[in-house]
Phi, psi and omega in degrees: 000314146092013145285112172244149169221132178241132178322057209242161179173150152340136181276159210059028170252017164083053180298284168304303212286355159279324212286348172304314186280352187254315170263007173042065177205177176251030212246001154266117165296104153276118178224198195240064174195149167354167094079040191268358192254107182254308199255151158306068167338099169261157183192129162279160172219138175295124196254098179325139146188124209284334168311308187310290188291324165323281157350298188270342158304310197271001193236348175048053181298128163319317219219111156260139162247065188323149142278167185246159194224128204247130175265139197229083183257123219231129127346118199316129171268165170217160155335101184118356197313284194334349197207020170094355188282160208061252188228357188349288194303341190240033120265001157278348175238001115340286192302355191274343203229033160258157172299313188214168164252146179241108167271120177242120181263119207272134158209063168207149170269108204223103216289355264202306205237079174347122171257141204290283196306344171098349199220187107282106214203065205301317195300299174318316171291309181315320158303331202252007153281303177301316178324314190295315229277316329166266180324316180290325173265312190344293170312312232259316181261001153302334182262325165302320166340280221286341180316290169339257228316303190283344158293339177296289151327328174261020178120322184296121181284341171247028155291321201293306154345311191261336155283339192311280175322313168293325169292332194282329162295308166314328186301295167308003175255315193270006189264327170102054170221124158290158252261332171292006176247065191214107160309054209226051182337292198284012164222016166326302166330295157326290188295005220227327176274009178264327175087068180266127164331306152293351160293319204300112164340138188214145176237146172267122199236089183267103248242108180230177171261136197337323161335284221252039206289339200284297181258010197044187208229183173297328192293301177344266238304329169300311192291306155323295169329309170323290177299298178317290169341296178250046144044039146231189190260172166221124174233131168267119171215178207250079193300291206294352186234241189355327161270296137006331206235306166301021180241354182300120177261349203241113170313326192276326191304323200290298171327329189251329167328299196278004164268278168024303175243028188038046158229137191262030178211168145273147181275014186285343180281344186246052179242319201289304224276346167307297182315333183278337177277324183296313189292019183063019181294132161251126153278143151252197147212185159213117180253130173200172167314332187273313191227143125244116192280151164230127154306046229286183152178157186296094180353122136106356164278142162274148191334277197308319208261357162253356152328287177300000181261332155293319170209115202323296192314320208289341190286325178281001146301307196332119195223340168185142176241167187240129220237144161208107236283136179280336150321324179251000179267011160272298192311335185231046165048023167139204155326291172263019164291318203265330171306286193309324189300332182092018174259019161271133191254173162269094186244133183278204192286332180254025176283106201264115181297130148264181184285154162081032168266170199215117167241155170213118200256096163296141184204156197230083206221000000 
């Protein structure tokens, strides 16, 4: 699928113990000590959406298939990564190769779980994680610059180009601003081709204790601040109810734990669909008897090329989808309700998908 996020944070702040509960496996070691994560943990995960299941009620659909969002548990950084300490240099070039990031921040007291900094302190840690990544392009484009620079002198044009961008990021790294606070929407692709750490979209993942898994606690509420401040999200959630909760198999079972603690959700769905926004995603589907799919592509993808996320031929085929917005393909009780109503379109090559669209795609190979 080839969206990723990956997990990070100061070790012990219930890292593994979300990335268990989000793939519902043992396949992350959680213990109570430093660096117990040595390899990167990969697990897909089904990305909730209630459309999807609807859809396929009204299409009386065989089959569902969620799209999927892929986790990535990255080994604790500590103070100094950057510069090798721990395990550093090298879960810093994990994190170098997801897409966005989830910093899961400890904002519970727990006499039982060491904390490496000595305190409980999410703002702080959260600082001392963006510093190594900060420090780590610091190091990585100071030394590309001059590569740049002399290709540039020699002619190249998109060495010029692309220092133009890289410098305008070295500013803001030595000013102590990651490299995602670089005002520059409309050359993201660029800045994304520099590989910066600090460029990667990012979510605050506030790690509370089972009490305050419903309303959160002060430190959350710090956190939330936090996150506002550099115009990113935030979510609370409860790592320890979440690994609880994946051990549940019976759905009513699951239902009354989580009326129980006052949530009417696990908070692993509003982890998946926050990862899913921070990466820019649109769902579409395609609903029938056999199946109904849900898709992922990127905002801003076009007709042929979310095709081509079904299959190569429909994209190198590609000759018209016939589209229909889920709203009216609810409202009018399905496929040919939503026909006859006249709400199905003909959409050609430049047609850019939106979410919640129900495609069936002509092609030609």
């Amino acid at each position: 699928m080839g969206f990723s996020c990956g997990i990070v944070g100061l070790p012990n702040v219930g890292k593994s113990t979300l990335f268990n509960a989000l793939t519902a496996t043992a396949a992350a070691q959680a213990a109570n000590y430093p660096f117990c994560t040595i390899e990167p943990n990969v697990g897909r995960v089904a990305v909730p959406d209630e459309r999807l299941e609807f859809a396929a009620r009204l299409a009386k659909s065989a089959k569902i298939v969620p799209t999927q969002l892929e986790f990535v548990d990255i080994a604790g950084l500590v103070r100094g990564a950057a510069r090798g300490e721990g395990l550093g240099n090298q879960f810093l070039g994990h994190i170098r190769e997801v897409d966005a990031i989830a910093h899961v921040l400890r904002c519970f007291s727990d006499g039982n779980v060491a904390h490496i900094e000595g305190s409980i302190d999410p703002v702080r840690d959260a600082e001392t994680v963006e510093t190594e990544l900060m420090l780590a392009d610091l190091e990585s484009l100071e030394r590309r610059c001059q590569q740049m620079a002399k290709r540039a002198r020699g002619g190249d044009r998109e060495a010029k180009v692309q220092l133009e961008l890289a410098e305008t990021a070295l500013t803001a790294l030595r000013e102590g601003k990651p490299a995602r606070e670089v005002h520059a929407r409309e050359r993201q692709g660029e800045l994304n081709a520099l590989q910066l750490l600090s460029a990667k979209p990012i979510l605050y993942v506030a790690n509370v204790d089972e009490a305050s898994a419903a309303s959160g606690n002060a430190e959350s509420s710090r956190v939330a601040s936090y996150a506002a401040r550099r115009g990113a999200r935030s979510v609370v959630i409860s790592a320890a109810i979440e690994a609880e909760l994946a051990q549940l198999a019976d759905p009513l079972e699951k239902r009354e734990f989580l009326t129980a603690l006052g949530l009417s959700e696990p908070g692993l769905s509003r982890v998946i669909r926050a990862g899913y926004t921070l990466l820019d995603l649109v769902t579409f589907f395609t609903v029938g008897p056999k199946e109904a799919h849900a898709w992922t592509v990127e905002r801003g993808t076009k007709a042929p090329q979310a095709a081509g996320r079904i299959h190569t031929d429909f994209e190198k085929g590609f000759i018209r989808a016939e589209t229909i917005a889920y709203d009216d393909f609810v409202r009018h009780g399905g496929e040919q309700g939503a026909k006859d109503a006249g709400r199905m379109r003909l959409e050609g090559a430049d047609y850019v998908v939106k979410d919640g669209d129900i495609m069936f795609f002509r092609f030609n190979v």
